Tab-separated table of C-alpha atoms in Angstrom:
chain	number	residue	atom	x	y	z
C	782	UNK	CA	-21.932	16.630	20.587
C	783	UNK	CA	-22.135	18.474	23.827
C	784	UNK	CA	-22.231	14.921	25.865
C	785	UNK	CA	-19.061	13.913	23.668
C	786	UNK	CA	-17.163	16.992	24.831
C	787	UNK	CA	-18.600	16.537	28.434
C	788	UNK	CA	-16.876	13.103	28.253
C	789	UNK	CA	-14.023	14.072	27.027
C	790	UNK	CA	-12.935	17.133	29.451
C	791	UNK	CA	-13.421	16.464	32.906
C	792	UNK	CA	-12.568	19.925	34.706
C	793	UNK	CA	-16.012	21.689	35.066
C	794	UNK	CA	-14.933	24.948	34.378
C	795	UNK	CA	-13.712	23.686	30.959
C	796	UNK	CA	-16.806	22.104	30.428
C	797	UNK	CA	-18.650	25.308	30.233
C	798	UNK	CA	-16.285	26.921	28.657
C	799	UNK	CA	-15.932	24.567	25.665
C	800	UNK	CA	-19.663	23.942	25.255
C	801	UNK	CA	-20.019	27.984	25.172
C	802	UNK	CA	-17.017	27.783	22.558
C	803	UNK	CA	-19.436	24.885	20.769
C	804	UNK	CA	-22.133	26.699	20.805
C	805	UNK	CA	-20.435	29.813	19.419
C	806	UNK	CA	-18.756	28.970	16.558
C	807	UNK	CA	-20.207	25.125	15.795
C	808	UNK	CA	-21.926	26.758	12.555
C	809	UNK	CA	-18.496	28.235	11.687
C	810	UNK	CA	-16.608	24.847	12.204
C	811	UNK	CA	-19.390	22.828	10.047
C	812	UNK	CA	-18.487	25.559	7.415
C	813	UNK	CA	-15.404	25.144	6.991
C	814	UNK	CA	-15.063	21.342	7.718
C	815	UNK	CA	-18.172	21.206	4.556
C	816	UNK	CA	-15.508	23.244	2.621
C	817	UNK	CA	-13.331	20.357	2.146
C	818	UNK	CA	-15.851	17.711	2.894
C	819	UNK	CA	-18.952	17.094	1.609
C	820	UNK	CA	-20.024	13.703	3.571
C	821	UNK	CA	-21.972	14.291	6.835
C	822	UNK	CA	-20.293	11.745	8.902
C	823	UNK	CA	-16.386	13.033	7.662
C	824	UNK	CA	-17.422	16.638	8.958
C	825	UNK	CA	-18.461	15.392	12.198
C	826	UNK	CA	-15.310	13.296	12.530
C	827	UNK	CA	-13.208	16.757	11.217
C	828	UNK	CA	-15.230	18.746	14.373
C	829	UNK	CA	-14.691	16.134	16.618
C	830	UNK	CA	-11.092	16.001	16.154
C	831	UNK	CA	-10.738	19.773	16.068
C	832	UNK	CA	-12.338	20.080	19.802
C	833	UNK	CA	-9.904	17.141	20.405
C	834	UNK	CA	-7.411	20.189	19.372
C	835	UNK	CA	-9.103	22.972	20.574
C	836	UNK	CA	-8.883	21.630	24.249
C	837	UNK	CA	-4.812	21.643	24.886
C	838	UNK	CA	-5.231	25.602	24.162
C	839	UNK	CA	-8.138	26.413	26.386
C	840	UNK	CA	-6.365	28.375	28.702
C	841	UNK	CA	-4.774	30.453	25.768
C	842	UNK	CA	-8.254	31.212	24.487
C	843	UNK	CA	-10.411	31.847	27.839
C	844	UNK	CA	-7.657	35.187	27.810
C	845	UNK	CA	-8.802	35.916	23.685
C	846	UNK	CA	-11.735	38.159	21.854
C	847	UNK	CA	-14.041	36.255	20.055
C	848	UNK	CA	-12.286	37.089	16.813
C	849	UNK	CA	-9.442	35.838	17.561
C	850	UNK	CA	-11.006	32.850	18.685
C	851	UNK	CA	-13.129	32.223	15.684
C	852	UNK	CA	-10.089	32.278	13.829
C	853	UNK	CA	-7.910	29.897	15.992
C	854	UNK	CA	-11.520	27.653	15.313
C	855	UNK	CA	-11.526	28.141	12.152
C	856	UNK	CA	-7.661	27.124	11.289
C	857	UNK	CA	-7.839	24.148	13.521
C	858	UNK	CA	-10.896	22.803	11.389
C	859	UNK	CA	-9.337	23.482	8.294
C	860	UNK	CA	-6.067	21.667	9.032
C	861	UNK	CA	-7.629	18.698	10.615
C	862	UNK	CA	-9.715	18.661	7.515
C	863	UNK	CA	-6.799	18.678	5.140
C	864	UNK	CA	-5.231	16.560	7.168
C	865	UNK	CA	-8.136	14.049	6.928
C	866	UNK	CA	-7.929	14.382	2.883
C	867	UNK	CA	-4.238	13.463	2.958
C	868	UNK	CA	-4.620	11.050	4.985
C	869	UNK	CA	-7.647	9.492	2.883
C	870	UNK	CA	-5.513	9.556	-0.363
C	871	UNK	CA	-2.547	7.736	1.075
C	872	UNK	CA	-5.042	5.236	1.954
C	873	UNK	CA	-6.372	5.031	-1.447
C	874	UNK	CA	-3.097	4.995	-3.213
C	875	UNK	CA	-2.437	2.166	-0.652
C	876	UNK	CA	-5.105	0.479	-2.294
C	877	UNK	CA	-4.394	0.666	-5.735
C	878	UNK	CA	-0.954	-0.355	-5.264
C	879	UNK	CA	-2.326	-3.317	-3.420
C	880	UNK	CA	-4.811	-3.763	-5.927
C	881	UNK	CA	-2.664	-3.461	-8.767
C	882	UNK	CA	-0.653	-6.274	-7.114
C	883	UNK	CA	-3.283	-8.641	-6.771
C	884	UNK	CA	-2.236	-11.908	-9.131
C	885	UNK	CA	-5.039	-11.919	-11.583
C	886	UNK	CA	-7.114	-14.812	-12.903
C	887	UNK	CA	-5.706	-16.057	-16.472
C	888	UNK	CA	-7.471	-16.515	-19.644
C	889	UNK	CA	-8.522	-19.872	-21.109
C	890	UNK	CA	-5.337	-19.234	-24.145
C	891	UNK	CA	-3.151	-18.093	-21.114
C	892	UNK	CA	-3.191	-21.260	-19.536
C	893	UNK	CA	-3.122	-23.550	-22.759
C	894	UNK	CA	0.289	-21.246	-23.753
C	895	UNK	CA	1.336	-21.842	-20.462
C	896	UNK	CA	0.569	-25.791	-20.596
C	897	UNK	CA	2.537	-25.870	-24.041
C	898	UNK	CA	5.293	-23.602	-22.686
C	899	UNK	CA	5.478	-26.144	-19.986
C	900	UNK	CA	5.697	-29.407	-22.228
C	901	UNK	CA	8.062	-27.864	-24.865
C	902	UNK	CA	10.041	-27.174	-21.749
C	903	UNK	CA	10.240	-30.805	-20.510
C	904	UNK	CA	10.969	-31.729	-24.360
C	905	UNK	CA	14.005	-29.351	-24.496
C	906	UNK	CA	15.294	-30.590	-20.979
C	907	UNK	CA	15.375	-34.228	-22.701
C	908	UNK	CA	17.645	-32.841	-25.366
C	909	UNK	CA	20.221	-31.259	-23.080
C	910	UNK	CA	23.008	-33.295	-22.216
C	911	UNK	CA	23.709	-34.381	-18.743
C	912	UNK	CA	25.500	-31.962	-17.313
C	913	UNK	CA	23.194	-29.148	-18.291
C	914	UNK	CA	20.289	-31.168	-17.286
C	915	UNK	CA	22.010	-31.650	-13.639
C	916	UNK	CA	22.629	-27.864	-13.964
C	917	UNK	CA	19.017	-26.891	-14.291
C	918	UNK	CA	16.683	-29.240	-12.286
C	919	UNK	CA	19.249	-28.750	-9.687
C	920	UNK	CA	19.129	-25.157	-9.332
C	921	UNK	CA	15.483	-24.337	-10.252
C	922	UNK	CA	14.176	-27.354	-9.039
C	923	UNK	CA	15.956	-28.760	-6.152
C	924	UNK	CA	17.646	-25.643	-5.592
C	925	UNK	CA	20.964	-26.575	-4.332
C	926	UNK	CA	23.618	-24.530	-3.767
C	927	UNK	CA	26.322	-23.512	-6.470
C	928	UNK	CA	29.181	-25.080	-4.431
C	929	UNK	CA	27.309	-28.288	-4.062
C	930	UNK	CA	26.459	-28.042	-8.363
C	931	UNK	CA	29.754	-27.079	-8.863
C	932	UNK	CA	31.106	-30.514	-7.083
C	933	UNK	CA	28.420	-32.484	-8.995
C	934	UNK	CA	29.489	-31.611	-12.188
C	935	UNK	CA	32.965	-31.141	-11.568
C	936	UNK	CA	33.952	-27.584	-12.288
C	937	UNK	CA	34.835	-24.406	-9.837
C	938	UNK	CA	31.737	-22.748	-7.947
C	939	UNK	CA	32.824	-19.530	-9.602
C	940	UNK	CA	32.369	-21.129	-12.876
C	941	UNK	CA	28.539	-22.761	-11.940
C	942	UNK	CA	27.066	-18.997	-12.716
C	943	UNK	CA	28.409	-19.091	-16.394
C	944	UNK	CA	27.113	-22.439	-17.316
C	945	UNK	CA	23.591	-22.067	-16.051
C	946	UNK	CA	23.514	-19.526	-18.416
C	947	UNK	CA	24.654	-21.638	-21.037
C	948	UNK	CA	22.329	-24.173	-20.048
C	949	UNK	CA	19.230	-22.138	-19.937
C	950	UNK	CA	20.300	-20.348	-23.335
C	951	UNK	CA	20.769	-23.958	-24.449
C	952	UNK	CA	17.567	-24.907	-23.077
C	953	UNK	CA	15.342	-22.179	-25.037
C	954	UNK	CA	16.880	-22.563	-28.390
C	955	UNK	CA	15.416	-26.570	-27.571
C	956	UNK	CA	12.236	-25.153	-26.543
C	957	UNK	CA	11.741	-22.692	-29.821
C	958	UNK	CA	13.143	-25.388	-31.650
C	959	UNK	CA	10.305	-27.699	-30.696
C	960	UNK	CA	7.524	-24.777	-30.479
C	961	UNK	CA	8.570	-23.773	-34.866
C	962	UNK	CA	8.580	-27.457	-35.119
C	963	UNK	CA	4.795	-27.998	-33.790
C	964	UNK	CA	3.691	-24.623	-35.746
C	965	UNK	CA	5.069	-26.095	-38.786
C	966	UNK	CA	3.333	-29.492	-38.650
């Protein structure tokens, strides 16, 4: 540690006087970074980052008593620590909402539903009549636009909204239809 802080401060005099400060109160700064830590490596990260602190206030604490240093010490390590824990559980929480997103691998009855879904689904489409048919494939599938649906099957653009939802109403009574009708045979 004392060739870290030599690298990091370049002013002699502060040198000295931080490795003196180290040398001091390094037991106390363990202590409390252990407090809220119990990995090794995370405490040494929490001291680092504390004589990362501890340096922009050097002048203030040459002038100080030893108490009054230990103390400044001693809150600096304990809010880089807590810091470091809040820090760590927005990462995790991060990662369970990632997680939680992550599409997950279907079952072998999943994907036959989903194959049947699929072919009622085609069957009902067939039973539709045109215009509903146009509606449907065209929006889902081809995805136009309602203005250029709307000139296709000859109606108002305002009016396209309603009668996709007829269609698609249209279209699952067809598809339950033809599901009952395969339970039943």
């Amino acid at each position: 540690m004392v060739t870290w802080i030599c690298s990091v401060v370049s002013d002699p005099d502060d040198q000295e006087f931080l490795i003196e400060l180290y040398e001091e109160f390094q037991e106390l700064m363990f202590s409390v970074a252990r407090r809220y830590n119990n990995n090794w490596m995370s405490c040494e990260d929490i001291v680092q980052e504390s004589i990362l602190r501890i340096i922009d206030k050097l002048d203030v604490l040459r002038r100080k008593q030893r108490s009054v240093q230990a103390a400044y010490i001693a809150m600096v390590v304990r809010n880089i620590a807590i810091n470091m824990l809040k820090h760590e559980d927005v990462i995790k929480a991060r990662a369970a909402e990632v997680s939680e997103h992550e599409p997950t691998a279907l079952t072998l009855d999943e994907i036959l539903i989903a194959r049947e879904n699929a072919e009622a689904l085609v069957q009902a489409l067939q039973r539709l009549s045109t215009a509903e048919q146009l509606l449907l494939e065209g929006k889902y599938m081809l995805e136009y636009s309602d203005t250029y649906l709307a000139k296709q099957i000859g109606c108002q653009p305002k009016s396209v909204r309603m009668k996709l939802t007829r269609a698609r109403r249209h279209a699952l009574q067809e598809m339950q239809k033809i599901i009952k009708g395969e339970e039943l045979s």
